[in-house]
Tab-separated table of C-alpha atoms and ligand atoms in Angstrom:
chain	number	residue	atom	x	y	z
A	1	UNK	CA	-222.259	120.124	-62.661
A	2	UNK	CA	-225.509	118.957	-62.514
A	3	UNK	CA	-228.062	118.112	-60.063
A	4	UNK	CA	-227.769	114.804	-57.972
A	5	UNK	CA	-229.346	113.685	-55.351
A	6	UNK	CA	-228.902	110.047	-52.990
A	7	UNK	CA	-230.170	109.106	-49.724
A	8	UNK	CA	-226.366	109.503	-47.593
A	9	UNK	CA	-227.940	107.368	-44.540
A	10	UNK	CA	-228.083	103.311	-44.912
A	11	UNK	CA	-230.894	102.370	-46.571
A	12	UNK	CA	-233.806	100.620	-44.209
A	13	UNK	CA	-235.656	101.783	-40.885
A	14	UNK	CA	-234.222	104.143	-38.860
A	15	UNK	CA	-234.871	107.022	-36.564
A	16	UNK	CA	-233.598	109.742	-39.111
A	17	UNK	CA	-233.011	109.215	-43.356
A	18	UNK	CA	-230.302	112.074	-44.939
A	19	UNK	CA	-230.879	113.115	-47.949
A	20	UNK	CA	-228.136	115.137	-49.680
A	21	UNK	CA	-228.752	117.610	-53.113
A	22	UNK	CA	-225.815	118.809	-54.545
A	23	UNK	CA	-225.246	121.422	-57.598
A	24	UNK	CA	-226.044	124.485	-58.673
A	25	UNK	CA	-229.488	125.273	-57.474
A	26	UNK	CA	-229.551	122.465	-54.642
A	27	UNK	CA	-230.906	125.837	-52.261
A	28	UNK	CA	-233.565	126.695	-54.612
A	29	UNK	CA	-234.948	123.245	-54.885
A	30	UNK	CA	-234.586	122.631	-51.195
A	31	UNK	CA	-236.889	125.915	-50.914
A	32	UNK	CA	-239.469	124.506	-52.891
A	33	UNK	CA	-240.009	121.909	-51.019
A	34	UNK	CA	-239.360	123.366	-47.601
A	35	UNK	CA	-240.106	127.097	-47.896
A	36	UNK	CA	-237.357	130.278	-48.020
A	37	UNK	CA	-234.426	129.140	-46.345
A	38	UNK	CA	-232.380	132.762	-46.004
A	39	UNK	CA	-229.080	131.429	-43.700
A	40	UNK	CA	-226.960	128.876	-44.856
A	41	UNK	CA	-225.526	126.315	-42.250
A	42	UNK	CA	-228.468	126.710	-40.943
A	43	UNK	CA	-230.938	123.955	-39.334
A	44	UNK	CA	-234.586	124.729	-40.183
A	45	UNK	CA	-237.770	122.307	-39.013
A	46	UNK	CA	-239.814	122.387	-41.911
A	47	UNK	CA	-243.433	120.733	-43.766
A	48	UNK	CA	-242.040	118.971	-46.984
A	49	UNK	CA	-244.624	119.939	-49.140
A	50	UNK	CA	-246.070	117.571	-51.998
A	51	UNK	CA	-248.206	118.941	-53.984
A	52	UNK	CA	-251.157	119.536	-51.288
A	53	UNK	CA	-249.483	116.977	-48.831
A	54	UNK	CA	-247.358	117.177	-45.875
A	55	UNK	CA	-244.755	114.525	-47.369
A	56	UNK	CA	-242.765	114.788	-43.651
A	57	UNK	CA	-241.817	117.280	-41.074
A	58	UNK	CA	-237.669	117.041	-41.439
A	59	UNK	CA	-234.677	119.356	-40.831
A	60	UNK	CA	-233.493	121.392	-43.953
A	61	UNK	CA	-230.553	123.065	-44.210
A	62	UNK	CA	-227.960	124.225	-47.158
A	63	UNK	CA	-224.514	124.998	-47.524
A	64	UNK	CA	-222.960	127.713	-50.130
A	65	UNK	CA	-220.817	126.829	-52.949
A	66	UNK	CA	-216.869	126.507	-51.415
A	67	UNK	CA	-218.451	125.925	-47.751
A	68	UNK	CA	-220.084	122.281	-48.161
A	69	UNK	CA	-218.399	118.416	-48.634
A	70	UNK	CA	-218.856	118.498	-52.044
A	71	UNK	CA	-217.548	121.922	-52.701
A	72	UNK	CA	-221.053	122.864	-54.737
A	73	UNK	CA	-224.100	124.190	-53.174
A	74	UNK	CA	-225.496	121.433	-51.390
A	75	UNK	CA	-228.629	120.872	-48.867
A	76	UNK	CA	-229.423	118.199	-46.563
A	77	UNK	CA	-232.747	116.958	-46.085
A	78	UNK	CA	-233.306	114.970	-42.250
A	79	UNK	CA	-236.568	112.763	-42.677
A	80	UNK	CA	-237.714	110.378	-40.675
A	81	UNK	CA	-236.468	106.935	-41.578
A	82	UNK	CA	-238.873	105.191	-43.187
A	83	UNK	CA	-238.312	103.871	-46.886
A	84	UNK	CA	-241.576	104.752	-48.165
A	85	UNK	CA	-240.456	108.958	-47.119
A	86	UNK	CA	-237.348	108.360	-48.676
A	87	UNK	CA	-238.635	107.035	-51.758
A	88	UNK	CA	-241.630	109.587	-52.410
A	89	UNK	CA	-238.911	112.126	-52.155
A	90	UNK	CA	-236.230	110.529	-54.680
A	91	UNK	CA	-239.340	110.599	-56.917
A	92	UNK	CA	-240.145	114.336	-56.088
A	93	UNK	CA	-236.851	115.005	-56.643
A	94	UNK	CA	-236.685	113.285	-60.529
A	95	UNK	CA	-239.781	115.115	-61.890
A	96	UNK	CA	-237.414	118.199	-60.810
A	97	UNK	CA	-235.417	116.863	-63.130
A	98	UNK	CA	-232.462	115.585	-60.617
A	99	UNK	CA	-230.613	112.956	-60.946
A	100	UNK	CA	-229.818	109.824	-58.517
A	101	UNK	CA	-226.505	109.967	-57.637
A	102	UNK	CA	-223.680	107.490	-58.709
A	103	UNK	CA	-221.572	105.462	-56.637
A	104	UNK	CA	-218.757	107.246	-54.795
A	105	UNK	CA	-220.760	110.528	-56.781
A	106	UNK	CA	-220.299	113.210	-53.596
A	107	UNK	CA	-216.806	112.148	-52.607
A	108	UNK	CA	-215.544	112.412	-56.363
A	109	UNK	CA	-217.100	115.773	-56.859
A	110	UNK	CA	-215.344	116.796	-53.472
A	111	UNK	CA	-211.491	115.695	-55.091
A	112	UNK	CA	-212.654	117.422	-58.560
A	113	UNK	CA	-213.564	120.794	-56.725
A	114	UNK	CA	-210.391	120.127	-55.012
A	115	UNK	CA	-212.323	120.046	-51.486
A	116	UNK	CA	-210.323	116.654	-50.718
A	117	UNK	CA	-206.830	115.346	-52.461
A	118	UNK	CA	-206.708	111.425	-53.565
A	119	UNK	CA	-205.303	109.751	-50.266
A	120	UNK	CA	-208.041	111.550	-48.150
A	121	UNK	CA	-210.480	109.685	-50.381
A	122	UNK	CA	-208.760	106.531	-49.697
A	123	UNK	CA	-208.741	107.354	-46.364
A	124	UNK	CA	-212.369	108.228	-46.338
A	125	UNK	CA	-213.210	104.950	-47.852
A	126	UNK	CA	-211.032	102.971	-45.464
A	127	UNK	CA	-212.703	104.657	-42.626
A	128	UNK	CA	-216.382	104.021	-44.093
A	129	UNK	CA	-215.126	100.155	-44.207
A	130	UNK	CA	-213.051	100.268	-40.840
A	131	UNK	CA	-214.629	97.255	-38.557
A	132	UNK	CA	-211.732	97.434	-36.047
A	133	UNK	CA	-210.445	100.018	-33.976
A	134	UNK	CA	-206.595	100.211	-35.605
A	135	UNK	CA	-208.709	100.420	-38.947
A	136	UNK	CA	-210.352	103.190	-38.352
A	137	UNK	CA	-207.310	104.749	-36.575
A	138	UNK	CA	-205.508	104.732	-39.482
A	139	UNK	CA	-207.767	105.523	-41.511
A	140	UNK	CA	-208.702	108.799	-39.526
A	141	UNK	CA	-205.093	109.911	-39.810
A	142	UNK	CA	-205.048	109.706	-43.444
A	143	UNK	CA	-208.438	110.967	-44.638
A	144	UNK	CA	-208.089	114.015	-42.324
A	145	UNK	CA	-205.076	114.928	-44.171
A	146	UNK	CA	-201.810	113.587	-42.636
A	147	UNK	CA	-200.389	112.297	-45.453
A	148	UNK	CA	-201.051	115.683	-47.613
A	149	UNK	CA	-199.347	117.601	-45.215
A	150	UNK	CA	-196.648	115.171	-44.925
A	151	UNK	CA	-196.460	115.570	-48.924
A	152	UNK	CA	-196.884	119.483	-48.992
A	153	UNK	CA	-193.960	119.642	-46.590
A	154	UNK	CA	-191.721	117.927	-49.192
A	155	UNK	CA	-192.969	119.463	-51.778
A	156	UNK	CA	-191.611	122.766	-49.820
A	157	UNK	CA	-188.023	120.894	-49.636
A	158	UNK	CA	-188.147	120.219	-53.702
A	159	UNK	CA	-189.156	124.041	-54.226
A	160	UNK	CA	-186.346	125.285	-51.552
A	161	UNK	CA	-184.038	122.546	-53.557
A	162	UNK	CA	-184.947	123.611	-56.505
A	163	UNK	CA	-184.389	127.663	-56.277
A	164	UNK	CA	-180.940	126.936	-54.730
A	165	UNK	CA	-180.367	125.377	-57.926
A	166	UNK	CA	-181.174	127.650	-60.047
A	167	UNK	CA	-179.207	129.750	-58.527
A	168	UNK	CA	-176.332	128.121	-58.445
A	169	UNK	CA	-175.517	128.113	-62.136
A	170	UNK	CA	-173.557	130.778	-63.470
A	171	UNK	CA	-174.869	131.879	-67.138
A	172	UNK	CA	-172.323	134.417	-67.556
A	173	UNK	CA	-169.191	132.014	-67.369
A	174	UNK	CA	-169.948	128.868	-69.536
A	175	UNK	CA	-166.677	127.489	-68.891
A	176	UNK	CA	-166.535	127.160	-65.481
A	177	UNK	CA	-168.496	124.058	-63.636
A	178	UNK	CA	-171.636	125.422	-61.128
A	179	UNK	CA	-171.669	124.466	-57.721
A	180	UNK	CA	-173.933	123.608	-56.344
A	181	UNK	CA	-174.281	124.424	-52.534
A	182	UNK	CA	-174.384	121.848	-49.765
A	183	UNK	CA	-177.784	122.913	-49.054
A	184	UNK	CA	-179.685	121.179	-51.703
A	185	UNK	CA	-177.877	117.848	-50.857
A	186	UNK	CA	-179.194	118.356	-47.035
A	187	UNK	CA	-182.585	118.955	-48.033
A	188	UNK	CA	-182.965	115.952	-50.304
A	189	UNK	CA	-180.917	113.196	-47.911
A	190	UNK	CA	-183.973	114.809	-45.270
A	191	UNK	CA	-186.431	113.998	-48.080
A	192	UNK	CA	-185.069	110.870	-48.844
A	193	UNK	CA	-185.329	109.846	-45.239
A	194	UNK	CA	-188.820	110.943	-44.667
A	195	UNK	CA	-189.692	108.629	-47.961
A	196	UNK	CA	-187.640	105.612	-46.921
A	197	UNK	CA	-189.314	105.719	-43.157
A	198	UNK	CA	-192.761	105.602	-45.140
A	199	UNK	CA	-191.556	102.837	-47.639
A	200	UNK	CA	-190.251	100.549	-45.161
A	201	UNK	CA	-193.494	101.105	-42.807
A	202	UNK	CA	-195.660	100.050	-45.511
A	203	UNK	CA	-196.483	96.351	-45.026
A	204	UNK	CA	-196.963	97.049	-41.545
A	205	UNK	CA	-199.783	99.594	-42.593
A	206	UNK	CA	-200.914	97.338	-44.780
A	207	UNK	CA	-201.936	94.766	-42.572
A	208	UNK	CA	-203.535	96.857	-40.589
A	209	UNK	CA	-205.688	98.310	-42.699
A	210	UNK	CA	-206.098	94.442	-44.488
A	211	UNK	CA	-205.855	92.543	-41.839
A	212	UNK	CA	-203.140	89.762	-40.336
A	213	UNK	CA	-203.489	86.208	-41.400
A	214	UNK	CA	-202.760	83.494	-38.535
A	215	UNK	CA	-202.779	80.003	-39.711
A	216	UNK	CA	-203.801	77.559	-37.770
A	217	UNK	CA	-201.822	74.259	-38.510
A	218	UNK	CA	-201.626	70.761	-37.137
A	219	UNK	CA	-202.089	67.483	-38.066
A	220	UNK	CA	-205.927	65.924	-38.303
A	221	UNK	CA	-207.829	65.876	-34.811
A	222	UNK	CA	-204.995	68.034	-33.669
A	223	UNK	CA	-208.172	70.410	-32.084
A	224	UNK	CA	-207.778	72.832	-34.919
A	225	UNK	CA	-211.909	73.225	-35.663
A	226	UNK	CA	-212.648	73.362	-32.081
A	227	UNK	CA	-209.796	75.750	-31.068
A	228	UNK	CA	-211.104	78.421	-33.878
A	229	UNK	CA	-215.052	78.032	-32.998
A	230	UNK	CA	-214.300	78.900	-29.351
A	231	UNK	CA	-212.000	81.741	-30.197
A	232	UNK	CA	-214.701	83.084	-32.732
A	233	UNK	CA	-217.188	82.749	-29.998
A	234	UNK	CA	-215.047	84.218	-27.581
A	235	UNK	CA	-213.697	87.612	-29.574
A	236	UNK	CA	-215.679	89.554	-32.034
A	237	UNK	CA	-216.024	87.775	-35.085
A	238	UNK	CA	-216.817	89.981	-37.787
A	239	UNK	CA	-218.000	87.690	-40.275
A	240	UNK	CA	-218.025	84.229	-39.478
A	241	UNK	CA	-217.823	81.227	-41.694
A	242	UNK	CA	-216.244	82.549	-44.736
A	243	UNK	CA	-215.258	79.988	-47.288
A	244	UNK	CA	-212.191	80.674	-48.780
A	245	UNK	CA	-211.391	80.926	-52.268
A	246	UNK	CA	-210.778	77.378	-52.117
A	247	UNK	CA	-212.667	74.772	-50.567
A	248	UNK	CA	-209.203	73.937	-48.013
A	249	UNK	CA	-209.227	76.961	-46.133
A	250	UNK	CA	-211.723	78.438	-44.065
A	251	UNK	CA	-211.381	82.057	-43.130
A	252	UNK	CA	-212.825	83.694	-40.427
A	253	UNK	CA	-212.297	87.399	-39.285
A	254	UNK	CA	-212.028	88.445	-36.182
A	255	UNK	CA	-211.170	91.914	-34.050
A	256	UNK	CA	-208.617	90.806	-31.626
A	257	UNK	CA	-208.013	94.224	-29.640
A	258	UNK	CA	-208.812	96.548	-32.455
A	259	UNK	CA	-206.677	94.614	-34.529
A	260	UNK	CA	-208.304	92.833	-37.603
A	261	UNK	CA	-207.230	89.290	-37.869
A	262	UNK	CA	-208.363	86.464	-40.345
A	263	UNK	CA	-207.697	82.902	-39.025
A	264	UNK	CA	-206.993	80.383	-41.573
A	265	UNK	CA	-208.176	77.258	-40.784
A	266	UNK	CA	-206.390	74.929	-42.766
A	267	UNK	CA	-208.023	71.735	-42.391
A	268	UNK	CA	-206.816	69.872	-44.972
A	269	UNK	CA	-203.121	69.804	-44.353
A	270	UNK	CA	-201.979	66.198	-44.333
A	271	UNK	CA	-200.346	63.991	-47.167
A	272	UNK	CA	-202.878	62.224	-49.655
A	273	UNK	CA	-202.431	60.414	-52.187
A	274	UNK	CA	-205.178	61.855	-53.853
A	275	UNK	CA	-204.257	64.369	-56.722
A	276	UNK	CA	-207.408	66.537	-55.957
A	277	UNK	CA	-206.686	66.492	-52.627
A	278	UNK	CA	-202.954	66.653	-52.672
A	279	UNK	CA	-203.555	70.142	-54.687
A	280	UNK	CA	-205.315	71.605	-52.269
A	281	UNK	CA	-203.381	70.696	-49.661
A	282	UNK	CA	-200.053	72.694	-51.180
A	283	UNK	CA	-202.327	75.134	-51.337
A	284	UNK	CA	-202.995	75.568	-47.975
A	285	UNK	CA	-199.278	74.808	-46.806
A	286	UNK	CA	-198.689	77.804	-49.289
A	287	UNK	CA	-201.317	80.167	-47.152
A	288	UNK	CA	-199.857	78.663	-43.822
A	289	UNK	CA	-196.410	79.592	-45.142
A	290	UNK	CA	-197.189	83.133	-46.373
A	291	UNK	CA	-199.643	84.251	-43.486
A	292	UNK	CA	-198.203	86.827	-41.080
A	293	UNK	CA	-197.889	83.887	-37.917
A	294	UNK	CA	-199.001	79.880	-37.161
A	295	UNK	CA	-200.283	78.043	-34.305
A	296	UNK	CA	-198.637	75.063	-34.676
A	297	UNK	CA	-201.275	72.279	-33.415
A	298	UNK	CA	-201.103	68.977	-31.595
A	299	UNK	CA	-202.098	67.581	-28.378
A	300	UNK	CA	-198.077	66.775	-27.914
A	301	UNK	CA	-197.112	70.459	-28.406
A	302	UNK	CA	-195.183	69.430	-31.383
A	303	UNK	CA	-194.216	71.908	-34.273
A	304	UNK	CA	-194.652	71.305	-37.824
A	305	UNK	CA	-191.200	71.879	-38.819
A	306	UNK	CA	-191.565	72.060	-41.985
A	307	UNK	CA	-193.839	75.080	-41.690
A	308	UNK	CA	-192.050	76.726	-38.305
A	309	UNK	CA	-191.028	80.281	-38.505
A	310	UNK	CA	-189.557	82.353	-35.741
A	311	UNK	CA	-192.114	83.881	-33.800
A	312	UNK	CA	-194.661	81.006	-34.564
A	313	UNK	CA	-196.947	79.818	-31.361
A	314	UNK	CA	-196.864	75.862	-30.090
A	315	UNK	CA	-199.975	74.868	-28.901
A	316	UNK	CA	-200.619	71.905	-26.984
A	317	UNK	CA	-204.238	71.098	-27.806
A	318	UNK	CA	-207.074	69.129	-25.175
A	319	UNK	CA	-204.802	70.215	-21.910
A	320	UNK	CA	-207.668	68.771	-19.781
A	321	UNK	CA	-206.943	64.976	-21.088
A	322	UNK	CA	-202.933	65.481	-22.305
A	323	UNK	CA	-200.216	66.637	-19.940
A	324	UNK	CA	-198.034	68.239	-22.913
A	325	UNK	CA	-194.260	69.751	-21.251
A	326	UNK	CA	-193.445	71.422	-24.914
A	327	UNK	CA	-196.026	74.727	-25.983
A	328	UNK	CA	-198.731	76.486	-24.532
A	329	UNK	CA	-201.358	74.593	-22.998
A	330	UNK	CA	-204.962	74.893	-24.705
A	331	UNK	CA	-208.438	73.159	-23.622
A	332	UNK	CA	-211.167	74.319	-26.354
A	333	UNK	CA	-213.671	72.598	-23.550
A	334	UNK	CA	-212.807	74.076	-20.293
A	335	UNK	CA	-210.824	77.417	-22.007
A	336	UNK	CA	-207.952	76.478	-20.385
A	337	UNK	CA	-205.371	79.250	-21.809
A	338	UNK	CA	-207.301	80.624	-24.361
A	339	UNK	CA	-206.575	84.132	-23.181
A	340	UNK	CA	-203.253	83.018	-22.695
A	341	UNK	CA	-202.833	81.976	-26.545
A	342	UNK	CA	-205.210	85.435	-27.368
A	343	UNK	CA	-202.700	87.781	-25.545
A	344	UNK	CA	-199.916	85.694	-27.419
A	345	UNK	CA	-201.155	86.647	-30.630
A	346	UNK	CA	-201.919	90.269	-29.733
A	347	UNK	CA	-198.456	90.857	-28.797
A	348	UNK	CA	-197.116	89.275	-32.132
A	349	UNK	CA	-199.078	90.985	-34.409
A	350	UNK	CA	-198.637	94.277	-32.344
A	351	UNK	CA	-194.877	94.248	-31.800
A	352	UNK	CA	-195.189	94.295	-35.678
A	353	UNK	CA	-197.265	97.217	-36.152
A	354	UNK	CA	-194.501	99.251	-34.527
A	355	UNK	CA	-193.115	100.907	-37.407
A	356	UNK	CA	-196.405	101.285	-39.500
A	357	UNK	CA	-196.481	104.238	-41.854
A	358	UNK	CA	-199.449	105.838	-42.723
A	359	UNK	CA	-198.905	104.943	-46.634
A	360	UNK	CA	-201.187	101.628	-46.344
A	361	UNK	CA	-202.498	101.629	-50.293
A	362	UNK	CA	-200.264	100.321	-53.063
A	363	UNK	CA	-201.338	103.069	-55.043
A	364	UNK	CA	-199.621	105.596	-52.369
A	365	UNK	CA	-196.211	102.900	-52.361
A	366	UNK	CA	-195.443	103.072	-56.123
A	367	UNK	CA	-195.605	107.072	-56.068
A	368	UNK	CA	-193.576	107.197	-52.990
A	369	UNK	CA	-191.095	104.585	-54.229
A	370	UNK	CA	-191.292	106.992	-57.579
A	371	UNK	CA	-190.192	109.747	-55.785
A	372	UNK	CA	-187.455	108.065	-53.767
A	373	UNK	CA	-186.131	106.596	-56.748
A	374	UNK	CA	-186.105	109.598	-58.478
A	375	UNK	CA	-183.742	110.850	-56.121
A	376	UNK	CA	-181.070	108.043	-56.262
A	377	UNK	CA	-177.709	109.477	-57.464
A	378	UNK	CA	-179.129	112.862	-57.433
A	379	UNK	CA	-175.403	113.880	-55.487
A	380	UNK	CA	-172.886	114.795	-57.819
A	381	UNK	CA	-175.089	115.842	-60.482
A	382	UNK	CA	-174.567	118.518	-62.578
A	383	UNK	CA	-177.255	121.346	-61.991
A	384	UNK	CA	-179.535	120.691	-65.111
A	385	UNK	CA	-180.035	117.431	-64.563
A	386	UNK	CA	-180.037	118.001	-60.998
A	387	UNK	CA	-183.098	120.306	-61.749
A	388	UNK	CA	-184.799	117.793	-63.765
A	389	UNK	CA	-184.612	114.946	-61.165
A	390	UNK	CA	-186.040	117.294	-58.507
A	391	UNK	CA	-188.983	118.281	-61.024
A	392	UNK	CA	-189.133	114.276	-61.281
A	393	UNK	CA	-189.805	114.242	-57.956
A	394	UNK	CA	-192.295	116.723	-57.149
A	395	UNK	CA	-194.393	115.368	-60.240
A	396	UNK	CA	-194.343	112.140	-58.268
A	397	UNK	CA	-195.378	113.723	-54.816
A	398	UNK	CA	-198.283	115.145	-57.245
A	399	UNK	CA	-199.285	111.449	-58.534
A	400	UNK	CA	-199.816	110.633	-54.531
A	401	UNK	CA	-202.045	113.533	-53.926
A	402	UNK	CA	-203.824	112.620	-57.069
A	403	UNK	CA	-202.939	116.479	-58.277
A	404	UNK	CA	-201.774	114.705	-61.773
A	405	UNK	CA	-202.891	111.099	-63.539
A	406	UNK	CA	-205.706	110.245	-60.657
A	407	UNK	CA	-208.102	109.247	-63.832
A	408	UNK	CA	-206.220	105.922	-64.026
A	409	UNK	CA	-207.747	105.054	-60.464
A	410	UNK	CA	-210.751	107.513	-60.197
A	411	UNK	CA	-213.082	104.691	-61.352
A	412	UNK	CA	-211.372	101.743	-59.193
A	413	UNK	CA	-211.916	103.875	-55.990
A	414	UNK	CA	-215.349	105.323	-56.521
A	415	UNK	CA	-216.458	102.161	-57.508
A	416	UNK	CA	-215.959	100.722	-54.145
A	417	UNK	CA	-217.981	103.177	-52.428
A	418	UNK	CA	-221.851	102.794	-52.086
A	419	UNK	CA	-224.481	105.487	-53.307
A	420	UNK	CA	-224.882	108.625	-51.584
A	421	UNK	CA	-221.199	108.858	-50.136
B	1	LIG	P1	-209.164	69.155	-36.310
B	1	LIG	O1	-209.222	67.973	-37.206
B	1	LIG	O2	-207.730	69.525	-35.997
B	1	LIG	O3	-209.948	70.314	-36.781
B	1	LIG	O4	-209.738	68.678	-34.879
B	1	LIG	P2	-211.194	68.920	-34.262
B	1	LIG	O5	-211.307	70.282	-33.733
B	1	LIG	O6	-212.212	68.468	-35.216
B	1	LIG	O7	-211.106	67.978	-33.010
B	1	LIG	C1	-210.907	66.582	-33.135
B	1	LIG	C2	-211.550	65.864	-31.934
B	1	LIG	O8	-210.965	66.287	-30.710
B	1	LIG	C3	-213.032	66.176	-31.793
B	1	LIG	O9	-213.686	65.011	-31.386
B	1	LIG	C4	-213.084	67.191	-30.687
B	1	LIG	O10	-214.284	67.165	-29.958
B	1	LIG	C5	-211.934	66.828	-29.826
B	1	LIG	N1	-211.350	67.989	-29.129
B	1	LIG	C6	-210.907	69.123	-29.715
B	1	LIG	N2	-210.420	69.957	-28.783
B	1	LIG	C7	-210.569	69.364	-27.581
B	1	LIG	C8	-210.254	69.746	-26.232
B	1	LIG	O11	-209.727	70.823	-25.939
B	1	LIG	N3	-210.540	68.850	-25.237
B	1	LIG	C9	-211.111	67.649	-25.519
B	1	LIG	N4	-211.359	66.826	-24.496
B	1	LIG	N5	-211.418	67.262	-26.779
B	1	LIG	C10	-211.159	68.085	-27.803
């Protein structure tokens, strides 16, 4: 492989800029700027020497082919963090004849050297973008390996399966049916439970790692605006304002308890007569009717009924002028119950995170539901094609590691990583 390098800190000011070589020779041209560096894994304070300058004083230190993130020899440059540093070194670095890095370059070098499988990229990513604390949770488990261990250990069912199997057929006596030993059938029903508890904890992972939508629903000067600028002000937003993809919903994101939580505020839900309008408003009623939980709006503590689903919140809206007996009493001028309605919401969302498998990326679902497919019907099966459906299987466990026909999705994922991870 050849030579790249990329700044791995954010671009911009900063008390300390990283700048990672890897390849084959990343130690030698670390030495030329920095002087013999004779341990690896080792920090050295060195003069980065250009030409007859001092470029920086910085901390250099390699790592030996098999021992580094990338798998290749790779060094790490620690400059200050100034751009200007950064930037005479990048060009130092291209009259050596290195190249700046790609997108997502380090990480997919790491999964082709086989230093990380496919879902601890997608975990790695996931954690890079994690804003909330049940983000990066999640996406901790599953870069550091979880769900390849979880996979290896079927895989070890499949190849205990599979040897019984084999064994079990009798080439000497052609006439008389194999059987095949209660064994195998015990360690695929396990297998097919371990997939199944993954499948049907997938939407809950999902949303964490995506995010819950709450709509926020009512009719017009229900309080609906108000109620969603003092909760933004009140909880972390983490970006505020966002305009929908269409101009009737609002979105804004927001980390309620580590949980990350887009509000839909959909403003425009009332009947028009107005085509234009009328379209975006069934747009919106679709949002409201597919997000994960609505506050149902009014002063009155009424419920759109047309919209209510079990586990939806009533909110009666302006408590300090209305004296509402139905839904949870809301003031978005004194914060009368805000916490109230926050803790509500919490403990909605929550209760549904319960059963949340690790498996959070479609990607991961299809090979799972692959493999549990695969192994529908597989009692009563003759041996050979009892064989073949376990060989089925495994080669779908492989498609989730990303051991066989990752290219399809090598681009997508690197893609969405920045330059120098
Ligand atoms: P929306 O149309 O449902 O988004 O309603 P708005 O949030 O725009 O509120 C409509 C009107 O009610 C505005 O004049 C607000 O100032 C007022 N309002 C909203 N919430 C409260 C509240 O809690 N107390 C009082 N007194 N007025 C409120």
């Amino acid at each position: 492989m050849d030579l790249i390098y990329a700044e791995a800190t954010p671009p911009g000011r900063g008390g300390v800029s990283i700048v990672r070589i890897s390849g084959d020779g990343a130690r030698r041209i670390a030495e030329s700027l920095a002087g013999p560096l004779a341990r690896p894994r080792h920090a050295y304070l060195r003069d980065i020497r250009d030409a007859d300058n001092i470029l920086d004083r910085a901390l250099v230190m390699w790592f030996e082919e098999g021992h580094s993130f990338t798998g290749e020899e790779l060094a790490e440059i620690h400059l200050h963090g100034a751009p200007v540093i950064v930037r005479r070194l990048g060009q130092m670095l291209t009259n050596q004849g290195l190249r700046l890095a790609e997108a997502g370059e380090f990480t997919r070098r790491a999964f082709l050297n086989g230093r990380m499988d496919l879902s601890e990229v997608e975990g790695l990513g996931d954690l890079l973008a994690a804003e909330t604390e049940s983000q990066r949770r999640l996406a901790m488990r599953m870069s550091s390996g979880e769900l390849a261990r979880k996979a290896d250990h079927w895989r070890s069912l499949l190849i205990r399966a599979g040897a019984l199997v084999e064994s079990s057929v009798d080439f000497a006596d052609e006439d008389v049916p194999d059987d095949v030993p209660d064994e195998v059938f015990d360690l695929l029903s396990e297998l097919r439970r371990d997939l199944h508890e993954q499948i049907s904890g997938y939407a809950a992972a999902e949303r964490i790692r995506n995010g819950f939508e709450v709509a926020v629903i009512g009719p017009p000067n229900a309080g609906k605006s108000s109620l969603i600028n003092r909760i933004a002000r009140r909880e972390v937003a983490l970006v505020s304002d966002v305009a929908g993809t269409t101009r009737d919903i609002i979105e804004l994101r927001l980390d309620i308890r580590g949980l990350a939580v887009t509000l839909l505020d959909t403003a425009g839900l009332r009947t028009s007569e107005d085509i234009v309008e009328s379209l975006g408003i069934e747009r919106a009623r679709t949002r409201a009717v597919e997000a994960d939980l609505r506050l149902h709006l009014s002063p009155e503590g009424k419920k759109d009924d047309t919209l209510w689903q079990d586990g939806d919140i009533l909110v009666a809206t302006k408590s300090d002028l209305f004296n509402s007996v139905e839904g949870l009493p809301v003031s978005s001028l004194t914060s009368e119950g805000l916490d109230q309605l926050i803790d509500r919401i919490f403990d909605a969302l929550s209760a549904r995170t319960a059963n949340a498998a690790l498996v959070s990326h479609q990607r991961q679902l299809s090979a799972l539901s692959e493999a549990y497919e695969a192994l529908e019907g597989a009692e009563g099966l003759p041996p050979e094609l009892l064989a073949e459906t376990i060989r089925r299987t495994a080669s779908s466990l492989d498609r989730l590691l990303g051991r066989i026909g990752a290219e399809d999705y090598l681009d997508v994922i690197f893609t969405s990583f920045c330059i120098g991870k």
